[in-house]
Amino acid sequence: MNRNDLLSSIRTLSLSHDAAAFAHIAAGTHASDLVDALDALDTDTCLGVLMLLPPPVRADLFAHFPPARQDHLLAAMLPAAKVQVFEHMPSDDRADLYNHLGERARRSLLPALAKMERDDILAMAAYPEGTAGAVATSDYAWVRPEMQVADAMAHLRATALDKETVNIVFVLDPDNALRGTVSLRDLVLADAATPVRAIMHADPVRADAGLPDLQAAELIRRYDLLALPVTHASGRMLGIVTVDDAMDIEKAQDATQLARFGGTVSAHGNDLDVRTTPLKQMFRVRVFWLAILTGFGILTSTFVAAQEELLSQVIVLAAFIAPIVDMGGNTGSQSATLVIRSMALGEVKPGWRDVWFVIRRELPVAAALGISIAVLEAILAWFSKGVGMDVLLVVGSSMLVCTALGGVIGALLPFAARRIGADPATLSSPMITSVMDLLGVFIYFGFAYLFLGDLLLAA
Amino acid sequence: MNRNDLLSSIRTLSLSHDAAAFAHIAAGTHASDLVDALDALDTDTCLGVLMLLPPPVRADLFAHFPPARQDHLLAAMLPAAKVQVFEHMPSDDRADLYNHLGERARRSLLPALAKMERDDILAMAAYPEGTAGAVATSDYAWVRPEMQVADAMAHLRATALDKETVNIVFVLDPDNALRGTVSLRDLVLADAATPVRAIMHADPVRADAGLPDLQAAELIRRYDLLALPVTHASGRMLGIVTVDDAMDIEKAQDATQLARFGGTVSAHGNDLDVRTTPLKQMFRVRVFWLAILTGFGILTSTFVAAQEELLSQVIVLAAFIAPIVDMGGNTGSQSATLVIRSMALGEVKPGWRDVWFVIRRELPVAAALGISIAVLEAILAWFSKGVGMDVLLVVGSSMLVCTALGGVIGALLPFAARRIGADPATLSSPMITSVMDLLGVFIYFGFAYLFLGDLLLAA
């Protein structure tokens, strides 16, 4: 069913309240598409449609709504329905939702849940956002090492119906310590009498619960895992991070990185979203960054204003200020993105060895760029304005130094950022430009005094 | 085994040529880690170590090397070894490698392969890079719809040992048309006598072979698939794209986007890589962009130089040029990244509806930013330089217009880029800055003549 048909069917349902029809549609449509269609309705209508579904299906669908929508829907639900949602939601989504609730809502919710769900929520919700523990789900399939394959399969048939995945099965001791992993495929292909321990992959890749979620996603991508086990420091199994979660984590991170580079991330670390962020917050975050850049700009303009004497002697100097100091920022943006990109792909690592490596590669390129652009600028300046040789010397020399220096500084900034624990992309392109502006005017007027200073003495 | 131990073991092997020891290490180490260690060796030594492995293991490891390394290793191999690599490599990696070979190398390779491999290569290598067909692998598991579950399992045991994945099984007609998918899990849990067609997921999500690979990856992420079937227009099965490939595709795309935004992508569309791109190419691509920006800069400086008369009257005007025109670029970078980010996440779509939506949200923010920053700049200017009211008016008004205009233009540029078929991020931050520089000096001197023009008349 295409999107428009789905939308009109949903609208019809919101009026007819035909539960059987909705169940039929829900069975044949993926949750992502259903949620897209339902999201177009207002909260009360949406909730009315959702209540037509049996609780397990409803909770599964609920887990796919964006967090803001989930909060609205929850607020509109009766307490009994709220409890049902929590009882049937997947373990990781449920923990996230719980963490979004206010203190009072949590206190009224917990006693209403069955012990198993309550314990699970408290265990899974205990980890700070951004860690592997916070993303993990406890819905994994497990077997014991001494089980024979036939018994293991029977055990899985009995217990694994509602697990997040059963393609990777985790081999646990009676005290929940992770001994190994075995794939469903290997179980299917093995002899029925083989003990699991003989075919399991002992000492599998695993993540500690406190590992940053981005690193967990990287492990999944690097080792082509379907699910990554997350363990306590003791080695006991907490849960798993599945490959689909890893894809979402990486997608969000790359979006954040671009936002940082453009200077649109708040101090709290949330990305601004052009569609949904309230205009007030959008203004607040952006004006913060722009004010900092304005401050840099005042330093630059104060310095330039102080060169009034030289400027009044050689007015044309004023014309070249912006293009020359900008080139430092342009070259710096280039080299900074190169390094940030390589860091993101894991190819360049923070540390002196890679700093020297990058500098050794950037220096000759930056020097060559500086010379080429300086010559180009000088030629164009001569043709367009017919300036004298001394001004050409000033323009060419400062263009050379600004360009080359900009390239080298831009390449170093991501390392400096990592050193102080910041995301390299926070050293956004506008920040690089402002820093190079300030350095650039020092360099420019430095050369100006060098080559034209005699004019001042003469005057 | 940690990284350093692995490295020294590999070095020892390169001297001892102990095949049994290497086989033991290879069995217990993931391919990604092995390749990392081997990559530290020079080509001939690396090849010597690889030849210690049995051909299937060697080919699997070979597939994990970066493409440049693969080319060097291939060039150093004897023809017989080359053929072995192609025979045993996974179908999708093999097709990619084949496409990298020169014409002569291909002609000498094909006759040496067994018919099955030859046909597979020709079929899989036929798709343009960047399409689902180019990424797909033909190593998938299949069953017939009328098979009973028990027969299907027996069929899989017999045929699916070397498939990329058997967690998702594809249900095909005798003429290879895709009828549905069934998970290994569902096969395991079902009754032995059930026909596959009764438990299969009919009409699954699929991709046409010509679909851009990025969209295929998006389908996998959106629907939480483990493998996406790729079909010909006729509905016949070509191959599958697996979730690990999808993660790699998205990772590469996000890296490219950042590179574009910083102005470091060549006309051929390859990202520059700070570690591996030859210095000459690095210089060529970057000087191209910087030269364009230099050209813009000359326009700007020519215009400013022509305002010589006004500048000599009010020298302090020169001081504010750079900070004011820069603010247009800063605000533009912010709004451009916001829009690019939302486009990348699929939340904002190219088209008039979203253009108006974005403008309606950006206009008030840009206006508010413009007013705030203009006031801030005017206050700082007054405190730091004690300039007169008329200059403050010029500075404040142009700061307001530059900031607000920069924000709006920056938000529109990604849409314009998509309109002409370019990647929005190609309108890199330096490009935005240069455009706003030029507009900015027009605006700045426009206000200067407005508020200070009487000085010229008086002089």
Coordinates of C-alpha atoms in Angstrom, one line a residue, chain B residues 142-149 152 170-180 182 187 193-200:
Chain B
W142 CA 17.2 -19.6 -1.5
V143 CA 14.4 -22.1 -1.4
R144 CA 11.3 -22.8 -3.4
P145 CA 7.8 -21.7 -2.2
E146 CA 6.3 -25.2 -2.4
M147 CA 9.1 -26.9 -0.3
Q148 CA 8.1 -28.1 3.1
V149 CA 10.1 -26.6 6.0
A152 CA 13.9 -26.4 2.9
F170 CA 14.9 -15.9 -0.4
V171 CA 11.9 -17.7 -1.8
L172 CA 12.3 -18.0 -5.6
D173 CA 10.3 -19.4 -8.5
P174 CA 12.1 -21.8 -10.9
D175 CA 12.7 -18.8 -13.2
N176 CA 14.4 -16.9 -10.3
A177 CA 11.6 -14.5 -9.6
L178 CA 11.4 -13.3 -6.0
R179 CA 8.2 -14.5 -4.3
G180 CA 9.0 -13.7 -0.7
V182 CA 11.6 -16.2 5.2
L187 CA 12.1 -21.9 9.6
A193 CA 5.5 -30.1 7.2
T194 CA 4.5 -26.5 6.7
P195 CA 5.1 -25.3 3.1
V196 CA 7.4 -22.4 2.9
R197 CA 4.8 -20.2 1.1
A198 CA 2.7 -20.4 4.2
I199 CA 5.2 -18.8 6.5
M200 CA 7.1 -16.6 4.1

